[in-house]
């Protein structure tokens, strides 16, 4: 995509950094902060995953065996919150921190101190959230969507802590997004024009704008929940002239762009990996950029497709059905472009490529079930069943999470200076691929057969599928321990990685040595 | 931090503040949008003047009255009749019976909702007990009137309009503010 | 193949040994028993096959590429990387496919919005965690709650065929007639879902929603609450019995007579004194059905949301307050008023039961007249 003409780095000469805990607490280095984000996300992924294991354990058989319904609801709520705000979003921010400055030839992020704060407030947000579970009455149990009035009049007192935690997460995300935008707009190396930017940078730029547009709306809606619960306002309380459905409108005005926040950077990652291992330039670069932008714009016009059963009039329902279907078009363009990139390439199948290929197939399955969900009359049957659970886990686990894993394998040699263990990586891939489908594919059937989501116990006709799904869940959970092992092993040593470990890779990040020195591109490279 | 960064940060921060405000602005915007489209079936909270509308005798609309005390509201609350056939444009009065069987004074607020939602735009209330809070001393009862007409412009596809009132106990609002309900409501 | 199949289905059967029932495994949406539900099913299948076809084309291209265009086969990569023509084609074709999908979807959606007059109207009110049905055309209204015994949920009893999908009083509607449902809620948002009718509609507190159905075949149809509504969201099923119009008319007669009898009995009850044994038996039954979900079968509750009733001041000392809480509920908490949900007899018995169970042993025997007097405002 872009080549460096002057390769005169002096990075090795000033590769000094503070040591010990202070290095991590006070660091303003984009690579350190990137690592912190990624490690935090990994920890949250295992915590949220452990909660999913509790859910699957309880659902393994009909009847209540292990947890009571209230704790079950806390598990589903916390699993959702932790995975969305603690695992997927920080992981993407971590990747952005590590890679964006190196990809655009900048020495660091534009606002390094703010970068430090935006990371370090995050652990406190989750600490508050987790502490709330130990309060008498338990933690949040109203689902990650916290629909009013369940989250207001009828919630327990941990709601205040939940609101506070969401505020902190929001502030962290907004600061991170501002940093990304300022870095990309102001810090590109000479010659790095807009249409030369790697797609990961483009998708992150658009994601950052989405974050800035919707995280404040989330902050607004949680504040309304707080004042409705504790300060006698009636935004969502019919008795005081409010409307509980209004909550859903505001929440999903945030919530729908939020799901694109969790998938656009994934598109960027896949658009980096597929050309590398196909040894062929990305097909339709410009159309990829336009498709990303149109998905982002459309994402503001589809929110009420989460609300088809709330009793909207026909004209509104039709409007949201059509706009939702329309989103399939730019998304389809992306998939077609990836396939066209592979077409007549010379592919090899290292672990990052395997995860990227799995992403394309499984994300497409999730996208197609998304088209089915857009069809309102059919959605009346799908809504709030396991069919929806299957849909969004295909998009978020075998979509977003697989892309993050692919990115980690792809850039791990650059970060650590060592090649990861290819055999273990392949083992991790195949275990994940098989178990993720065992886990989520039968959910389509059990949802179509009529099992509602968010229930701790179910009728007997759903028993066989649920046992299957639980086994898949445990296997998927165990498979991720292989990933942990691969990452630790690679960080501690291994075969020395060259500056450019992948034959077909392009981009500035491969011009610096592996591991990437503490400071890179102090002198901006010239991009032709 | 250089000037180029500061300007951009300034603009982006402004966008953040604006979007937070927009979140709150969605509340009145939603109300306005609902008033225009009838999306949530809320009726106007202000009386309309009794315009001498043309009475459309060519068709009859069934009005269905539903009255429910919320489960924490101990009043007995019901309409005098369940259904009424009306010509669009005719002004009608419908009485609701409210009885407070408890030994304490209770303040109630009725919340209206119309189905189908869009019909709410064509259901006009000249006078309604739902415009204000209602007070009933323990053991008392009263008739609460609703004066209304259906707009002759009601689209032909609507033949039944359901008007539902949910009655909430809002006494605690008064107690919280330390006011005495009996004097406030002139008892 | 046969071997894998038997393995696949015997594994869960093995895991569920002891409770595997002869219920067939359902993979797909039910076509349902109304014209609308069958249209929805047909639409679902159409969209499904279109999606399968799209998936097939995309994945075929991808896997052909993976098989043929691999470095190990010694290919040299091509260099093409853009084509406006191709981009336009694969933007235009999906748009056309989507239009093809949107046409039948719009048609079915508009068919669902039939506002013509109905023959029977039922007001459905959701509350934590039970449904209330009120027939606007008849003098009938009642609550419908989960009938599965707690022993089955906790694994102390074998699970029945309709485990978690059975209620004490199902909704009864006539076949071949248009039945309109008005929906609202007393507390949080619930969602009334019967897959066989393709109806899923949220019940919003303070607002009213509408849906309708016309069932073609008599039968028993089961559904569940579909919107997370708190702790026992998974335990508020829906059962609808569709009867031929004649049978329905007979049911209405019986039901009206039953409700009238209850009212009559209440009047008689006021003069009558129930003994403690009788009250404890009835009270326990009512307690397990209505109270045990929150306050637990052994009265220990789930503090602080749901206080313990065992050794509680109100249930052991303050008798007047106990009656008041049962009749009026506790505003601002999940404790609802039970005045309309339970008959006077049930209300009285459950108060007596609570005051004497689990070592509360107050020896109090509350009588119907005492509760009735409070309800009439004479209690204070």
CSV table of N, CA, C and O in Angstrom, one decimal, chain B residues 40-42 62 64-76 82-83 85 99 101-104 111-116 139 157-164 166 168-169, chain C residues 115-117 121 123 125 127 134-138 180 182 184-187 205-210 324 328-337 340-341 374-378 380:
chain,number,residue,atom,x,y,z
B,40,UNK,N,-47.1,6.6,20.0
B,40,UNK,CA,-47.3,5.8,21.3
B,40,UNK,C,-48.7,5.9,21.8
B,40,UNK,O,-49.0,5.4,23.0
B,41,UNK,N,-49.7,6.4,21.1
B,41,UNK,CA,-51.1,6.4,21.6
B,41,UNK,C,-51.4,7.3,22.8
B,41,UNK,O,-52.4,7.1,23.4
B,42,UNK,N,-50.5,8.3,23.0
B,42,UNK,CA,-50.8,9.2,24.1
B,42,UNK,C,-51.7,10.2,23.6
B,42,UNK,O,-51.6,10.7,22.5
B,62,UNK,N,-67.0,2.8,17.2
B,62,UNK,CA,-67.1,2.2,18.6
B,62,UNK,C,-66.0,2.7,19.4
B,62,UNK,O,-64.8,2.6,19.1
B,64,UNK,N,-64.3,2.1,23.0
B,64,UNK,CA,-64.2,1.1,24.0
B,64,UNK,C,-63.5,1.8,25.2
B,64,UNK,O,-62.4,2.3,25.0
B,65,UNK,N,-64.1,1.7,26.4
B,65,UNK,CA,-63.5,2.3,27.6
B,65,UNK,C,-62.9,1.3,28.5
B,65,UNK,O,-63.6,0.3,28.9
B,66,UNK,N,-61.6,1.4,28.8
B,66,UNK,CA,-61.0,0.5,29.8
B,66,UNK,C,-60.4,1.4,30.9
B,66,UNK,O,-59.8,2.4,30.7
B,67,UNK,N,-60.7,1.0,32.1
B,67,UNK,CA,-60.2,1.7,33.3
B,67,UNK,C,-59.6,0.7,34.2
B,67,UNK,O,-60.2,-0.3,34.6
B,68,UNK,N,-58.4,0.9,34.6
B,68,UNK,CA,-57.7,-0.1,35.5
B,68,UNK,C,-56.9,0.7,36.5
B,68,UNK,O,-56.1,1.5,36.2
B,69,UNK,N,-57.2,0.4,37.8
B,69,UNK,CA,-56.3,0.9,38.8
B,69,UNK,C,-55.0,0.1,38.7
B,69,UNK,O,-55.0,-1.1,38.5
B,70,UNK,N,-53.9,0.8,38.8
B,70,UNK,CA,-52.6,0.0,38.9
B,70,UNK,C,-52.6,-0.9,40.1
B,70,UNK,O,-53.3,-0.6,41.0
B,71,UNK,N,-51.8,-2.0,40.1
B,71,UNK,CA,-52.0,-2.9,41.2
B,71,UNK,C,-51.7,-2.4,42.6
B,71,UNK,O,-52.1,-3.0,43.5
B,72,UNK,N,-51.0,-1.3,42.6
B,72,UNK,CA,-50.7,-0.7,43.9
B,72,UNK,C,-51.7,0.4,44.3
B,72,UNK,O,-51.5,1.1,45.3
B,73,UNK,N,-52.7,0.6,43.5
B,73,UNK,CA,-53.7,1.6,43.7
B,73,UNK,C,-54.9,0.9,44.2
B,73,UNK,O,-55.6,0.2,43.4
B,74,UNK,N,-55.3,1.2,45.4
B,74,UNK,CA,-56.5,0.4,46.0
B,74,UNK,C,-57.9,0.9,45.5
B,74,UNK,O,-58.8,0.3,45.9
B,75,UNK,N,-57.9,2.0,44.8
B,75,UNK,CA,-59.3,2.5,44.4
B,75,UNK,C,-60.0,1.5,43.5
B,75,UNK,O,-59.4,0.7,42.8
B,76,UNK,N,-61.3,1.6,43.6
B,76,UNK,CA,-62.1,0.9,42.6
B,76,UNK,C,-62.4,1.9,41.5
B,76,UNK,O,-62.7,3.1,41.8
B,82,UNK,N,-69.0,0.0,29.1
B,82,UNK,CA,-67.8,-0.5,28.5
B,82,UNK,C,-67.6,0.0,27.0
B,82,UNK,O,-66.5,0.2,26.6
B,83,UNK,N,-68.7,0.2,26.3
B,83,UNK,CA,-68.6,0.6,24.9
B,83,UNK,C,-69.7,1.6,24.6
B,83,UNK,O,-70.7,1.7,25.2
B,85,UNK,N,-71.3,3.7,20.9
B,85,UNK,CA,-71.2,4.0,19.5
B,85,UNK,C,-71.4,5.5,19.3
B,85,UNK,O,-72.4,6.0,19.7
B,99,UNK,N,-63.8,5.0,43.6
B,99,UNK,CA,-64.2,4.8,45.0
B,99,UNK,C,-62.9,4.4,45.7
B,99,UNK,O,-62.1,3.6,45.3
B,101,UNK,N,-61.8,2.7,48.8
B,101,UNK,CA,-62.3,1.9,49.9
B,101,UNK,C,-61.5,1.8,51.1
B,101,UNK,O,-61.8,1.2,52.1
B,102,UNK,N,-60.3,2.5,51.1
B,102,UNK,CA,-59.4,2.4,52.2
B,102,UNK,C,-59.8,3.4,53.3
B,102,UNK,O,-60.7,4.3,53.0
B,103,UNK,N,-59.1,3.4,54.3
B,103,UNK,CA,-59.4,4.4,55.4
B,103,UNK,C,-58.5,5.7,55.3
B,103,UNK,O,-58.6,6.5,56.2
B,104,UNK,N,-57.7,5.8,54.2
B,104,UNK,CA,-56.9,7.0,54.1
B,104,UNK,C,-57.1,7.7,52.8
B,104,UNK,O,-57.6,7.2,51.9
B,111,UNK,N,-53.7,7.9,33.7
B,111,UNK,CA,-52.8,8.1,32.5
B,111,UNK,C,-53.5,7.5,31.3
B,111,UNK,O,-53.8,6.3,31.3
B,112,UNK,N,-53.8,8.3,30.3
B,112,UNK,CA,-54.6,7.8,29.1
B,112,UNK,C,-53.7,7.1,28.1
B,112,UNK,O,-52.5,7.5,27.9
B,113,UNK,N,-54.2,6.2,27.4
B,113,UNK,CA,-53.5,5.6,26.2
B,113,UNK,C,-54.6,5.1,25.2
B,113,UNK,O,-55.6,4.6,25.6
B,114,UNK,N,-54.3,5.4,24.0
B,114,UNK,CA,-55.3,5.0,22.9
B,114,UNK,C,-54.7,4.0,22.0
B,114,UNK,O,-53.6,4.1,21.6
B,115,UNK,N,-55.6,3.1,21.6
B,115,UNK,CA,-55.1,2.1,20.6
B,115,UNK,C,-56.2,2.0,19.5
B,115,UNK,O,-57.4,2.1,19.9
B,116,UNK,N,-55.9,2.0,18.2
B,116,UNK,CA,-54.6,2.1,17.7
B,116,UNK,C,-54.0,3.5,17.9
B,116,UNK,O,-54.7,4.5,17.9
B,139,UNK,N,-62.9,6.1,52.1
B,139,UNK,CA,-64.3,5.7,52.2
B,139,UNK,C,-65.2,6.5,51.2
B,139,UNK,O,-66.4,6.2,51.1
B,157,UNK,N,-60.3,3.7,8.0
B,157,UNK,CA,-59.8,2.4,8.4
B,157,UNK,C,-60.1,2.1,9.9
B,157,UNK,O,-60.1,0.9,10.3
B,158,UNK,N,-60.3,3.1,10.7
B,158,UNK,CA,-60.5,2.9,12.1
B,158,UNK,C,-62.0,2.8,12.4
B,158,UNK,O,-62.7,3.8,12.2
B,159,UNK,N,-62.4,1.7,12.9
B,159,UNK,CA,-63.8,1.5,13.3
B,159,UNK,C,-64.0,1.4,14.8
B,159,UNK,O,-65.0,1.6,15.3
B,160,UNK,N,-62.9,1.0,15.5
B,160,UNK,CA,-62.9,0.9,16.9
B,160,UNK,C,-61.8,1.7,17.5
B,160,UNK,O,-60.7,1.6,17.0
B,161,UNK,N,-62.1,2.5,18.5
B,161,UNK,CA,-61.0,3.2,19.2
B,161,UNK,C,-61.1,2.7,20.7
B,161,UNK,O,-62.1,2.7,21.3
B,162,UNK,N,-59.9,2.3,21.2
B,162,UNK,CA,-59.9,1.9,22.6
B,162,UNK,C,-59.2,2.9,23.4
B,162,UNK,O,-58.1,3.3,23.1
B,163,UNK,N,-59.9,3.4,24.5
B,163,UNK,CA,-59.3,4.4,25.3
B,163,UNK,C,-59.1,3.7,26.7
B,163,UNK,O,-60.1,3.3,27.3
B,164,UNK,N,-57.9,3.7,27.1
B,164,UNK,CA,-57.6,3.1,28.4
B,164,UNK,C,-57.0,4.1,29.4
B,164,UNK,O,-56.2,4.9,29.0
B,166,UNK,N,-55.1,4.1,33.0
B,166,UNK,CA,-54.4,3.4,34.2
B,166,UNK,C,-54.4,4.5,35.3
B,166,UNK,O,-53.9,5.6,35.1
B,168,UNK,N,-52.9,5.7,38.8
B,168,UNK,CA,-51.8,5.5,39.7
B,168,UNK,C,-52.0,6.2,41.0
B,168,UNK,O,-52.6,7.3,41.0
B,169,UNK,N,-51.5,5.6,42.0
B,169,UNK,CA,-51.5,6.2,43.4
B,169,UNK,C,-50.3,7.2,43.4
B,169,UNK,O,-49.1,6.7,43.4
C,115,UNK,N,-57.8,-3.7,11.3
C,115,UNK,CA,-58.5,-3.0,12.4
C,115,UNK,C,-60.0,-3.2,12.4
C,115,UNK,O,-60.7,-2.5,13.2
C,116,UNK,N,-60.5,-4.1,11.6
C,116,UNK,CA,-61.9,-4.3,11.6
C,116,UNK,C,-62.4,-4.9,12.9
C,116,UNK,O,-61.7,-5.3,13.7
C,117,UNK,N,-63.8,-4.8,13.1
C,117,UNK,CA,-64.4,-5.2,14.4
C,117,UNK,C,-64.1,-6.7,14.7
C,117,UNK,O,-64.0,-7.5,13.9
C,121,UNK,N,-63.1,-9.6,22.7
C,121,UNK,CA,-61.9,-8.8,23.1
C,121,UNK,C,-61.4,-9.2,24.5
C,121,UNK,O,-62.2,-9.3,25.4
C,123,UNK,N,-58.6,-8.3,27.5
C,123,UNK,CA,-57.6,-7.4,28.0
C,123,UNK,C,-56.5,-8.2,28.7
C,123,UNK,O,-56.9,-8.9,29.7
C,125,UNK,N,-53.2,-8.4,30.9
C,125,UNK,CA,-52.3,-7.5,31.8
C,125,UNK,C,-51.2,-8.4,32.3
C,125,UNK,O,-51.5,-9.4,33.0
C,127,UNK,N,-48.0,-8.9,34.8
C,127,UNK,CA,-47.4,-8.4,36.1
C,127,UNK,C,-46.4,-9.5,36.6
C,127,UNK,O,-46.4,-10.6,36.1
C,134,UNK,N,-58.9,-10.5,31.1
C,134,UNK,CA,-60.2,-9.9,31.4
C,134,UNK,C,-61.0,-9.9,30.0
C,134,UNK,O,-60.6,-9.3,29.1
C,135,UNK,N,-62.2,-10.5,30.0
C,135,UNK,CA,-63.0,-10.6,28.8
C,135,UNK,C,-63.9,-9.3,28.9
C,135,UNK,O,-64.7,-9.2,29.8
C,136,UNK,N,-63.8,-8.4,27.9
C,136,UNK,CA,-64.5,-7.2,28.0
C,136,UNK,C,-66.0,-7.5,27.6
C,136,UNK,O,-66.9,-6.7,28.0
C,137,UNK,N,-66.3,-8.6,27.0
C,137,UNK,CA,-67.7,-8.8,26.6
C,137,UNK,C,-68.4,-9.7,27.6
C,137,UNK,O,-69.6,-9.8,27.5
C,138,UNK,N,-67.7,-10.2,28.6
C,138,UNK,CA,-68.4,-11.1,29.6
C,138,UNK,C,-67.9,-10.6,30.9
C,138,UNK,O,-66.9,-9.9,31.1
C,180,UNK,N,-59.6,-10.1,19.6
C,180,UNK,CA,-58.7,-9.0,19.7
C,180,UNK,C,-58.1,-9.0,21.1
C,180,UNK,O,-58.8,-9.3,22.1
C,182,UNK,N,-56.0,-6.7,23.9
C,182,UNK,CA,-55.5,-5.5,24.3
C,182,UNK,C,-54.5,-5.8,25.4
C,182,UNK,O,-54.7,-6.7,26.2
C,184,UNK,N,-51.5,-4.6,28.3
C,184,UNK,CA,-50.9,-3.6,29.1
C,184,UNK,C,-50.2,-4.3,30.3
C,184,UNK,O,-50.2,-5.6,30.4
C,185,UNK,N,-49.5,-3.6,31.1
C,185,UNK,CA,-48.8,-4.2,32.2
C,185,UNK,C,-49.0,-3.4,33.5
C,185,UNK,O,-49.3,-2.2,33.5
C,186,UNK,N,-48.9,-4.1,34.6
C,186,UNK,CA,-49.1,-3.5,35.9
C,186,UNK,C,-47.7,-3.0,36.5
C,186,UNK,O,-47.7,-2.2,37.4
C,187,UNK,N,-46.6,-3.5,36.0
C,187,UNK,CA,-45.3,-3.1,36.5
C,187,UNK,C,-44.3,-2.9,35.4
C,187,UNK,O,-44.2,-1.8,34.9
C,205,UNK,N,-46.3,-0.8,30.7
C,205,UNK,CA,-47.1,-0.2,31.8
C,205,UNK,C,-47.6,1.2,31.4
C,205,UNK,O,-46.9,2.0,30.9
C,206,UNK,N,-48.9,1.4,31.6
C,206,UNK,CA,-49.5,2.7,31.4
C,206,UNK,C,-49.9,2.9,29.9
C,206,UNK,O,-50.6,3.9,29.6
C,207,UNK,N,-49.5,2.0,29.1
C,207,UNK,CA,-49.9,2.1,27.7
C,207,UNK,C,-50.6,0.8,27.2
C,207,UNK,O,-50.5,-0.2,27.8
C,208,UNK,N,-51.3,1.0,26.1
C,208,UNK,CA,-52.1,-0.2,25.6
C,208,UNK,C,-51.6,-0.5,24.2
C,208,UNK,O,-51.4,0.3,23.4
C,209,UNK,N,-51.5,-1.8,24.0
C,209,UNK,CA,-51.1,-2.3,22.7
C,209,UNK,C,-52.2,-3.3,22.2
C,209,UNK,O,-53.0,-3.8,23.0
C,210,UNK,N,-52.2,-3.5,20.9
C,210,UNK,CA,-53.2,-4.3,20.3
C,210,UNK,C,-52.7,-5.4,19.4
C,210,UNK,O,-51.7,-5.2,18.7
C,324,UNK,N,-52.9,-5.2,55.9
C,324,UNK,CA,-52.8,-4.0,55.0
C,324,UNK,C,-51.8,-4.3,53.9
C,324,UNK,O,-52.1,-4.0,52.7
C,328,UNK,N,-53.1,-4.0,50.2
C,328,UNK,CA,-52.7,-2.8,49.4
C,328,UNK,C,-51.3,-2.9,48.7
C,328,UNK,O,-51.0,-2.1,47.8
C,329,UNK,N,-50.5,-3.9,49.1
C,329,UNK,CA,-49.2,-4.0,48.6
C,329,UNK,C,-48.3,-3.0,49.3
C,329,UNK,O,-48.7,-2.3,50.2
C,330,UNK,N,-47.0,-3.0,48.9
C,330,UNK,CA,-46.1,-2.0,49.4
C,330,UNK,C,-45.6,-1.1,48.2
C,330,UNK,O,-44.8,-1.5,47.5
C,331,UNK,N,-46.2,0.1,48.1
C,331,UNK,CA,-45.8,0.9,47.0
C,331,UNK,C,-44.3,1.1,46.9
C,331,UNK,O,-43.6,1.2,47.9
C,332,UNK,N,-43.8,1.1,45.6
C,332,UNK,CA,-42.4,1.3,45.4
C,332,UNK,C,-41.5,0.0,45.6
C,332,UNK,O,-40.3,0.0,45.4
C,333,UNK,N,-42.2,-1.1,45.9
C,333,UNK,CA,-41.5,-2.4,45.9
C,333,UNK,C,-42.2,-3.4,45.0
C,333,UNK,O,-43.2,-3.1,44.4
C,334,UNK,N,-41.6,-4.6,45.0
C,334,UNK,CA,-42.3,-5.6,44.1
C,334,UNK,C,-43.5,-6.2,44.8
C,334,UNK,O,-44.2,-7.0,44.2
C,335,UNK,N,-43.8,-5.8,46.0
C,335,UNK,CA,-44.9,-6.4,46.7
C,335,UNK,C,-46.2,-5.8,46.2
C,335,UNK,O,-46.5,-4.6,46.4
C,336,UNK,N,-46.9,-6.6,45.5
C,336,UNK,CA,-48.2,-6.1,44.8
C,336,UNK,C,-49.3,-6.2,45.8
C,336,UNK,O,-49.3,-7.0,46.8
C,337,UNK,N,-50.4,-5.6,45.4
C,337,UNK,CA,-51.7,-5.8,46.2
C,337,UNK,C,-52.2,-7.1,45.7
C,337,UNK,O,-52.3,-7.4,44.5
C,340,UNK,N,-57.1,-8.1,44.5
C,340,UNK,CA,-57.8,-8.5,43.3
C,340,UNK,C,-57.4,-9.8,42.8
C,340,UNK,O,-58.0,-10.4,42.0
C,341,UNK,N,-56.2,-10.2,43.2
C,341,UNK,CA,-55.7,-11.5,42.7
C,341,UNK,C,-56.2,-12.7,43.4
C,341,UNK,O,-56.3,-13.8,42.8
C,374,UNK,N,-61.1,-4.5,56.6
C,374,UNK,CA,-60.0,-3.6,56.2
C,374,UNK,C,-60.3,-3.1,54.8
C,374,UNK,O,-60.1,-2.0,54.4
C,375,UNK,N,-60.7,-4.1,53.9
C,375,UNK,CA,-60.9,-3.7,52.5
C,375,UNK,C,-62.0,-2.7,52.4
C,375,UNK,O,-62.0,-1.9,51.5
C,376,UNK,N,-62.9,-2.7,53.3
C,376,UNK,CA,-64.0,-1.8,53.2
C,376,UNK,C,-63.7,-0.4,53.9
C,376,UNK,O,-64.5,0.4,54.0
C,377,UNK,N,-62.5,-0.3,54.4
C,377,UNK,CA,-62.0,0.9,54.9
C,377,UNK,C,-62.4,1.1,56.4
C,377,UNK,O,-62.4,2.2,56.9
C,378,UNK,N,-62.9,0.0,57.0
C,378,UNK,CA,-63.4,0.1,58.4
C,378,UNK,C,-62.3,-0.3,59.3
C,378,UNK,O,-62.4,-0.3,60.5
C,380,UNK,N,-59.4,0.9,60.0
C,380,UNK,CA,-58.5,1.8,60.7
C,380,UNK,C,-59.3,2.7,61.7
C,380,UNK,O,-60.4,3.0,61.5
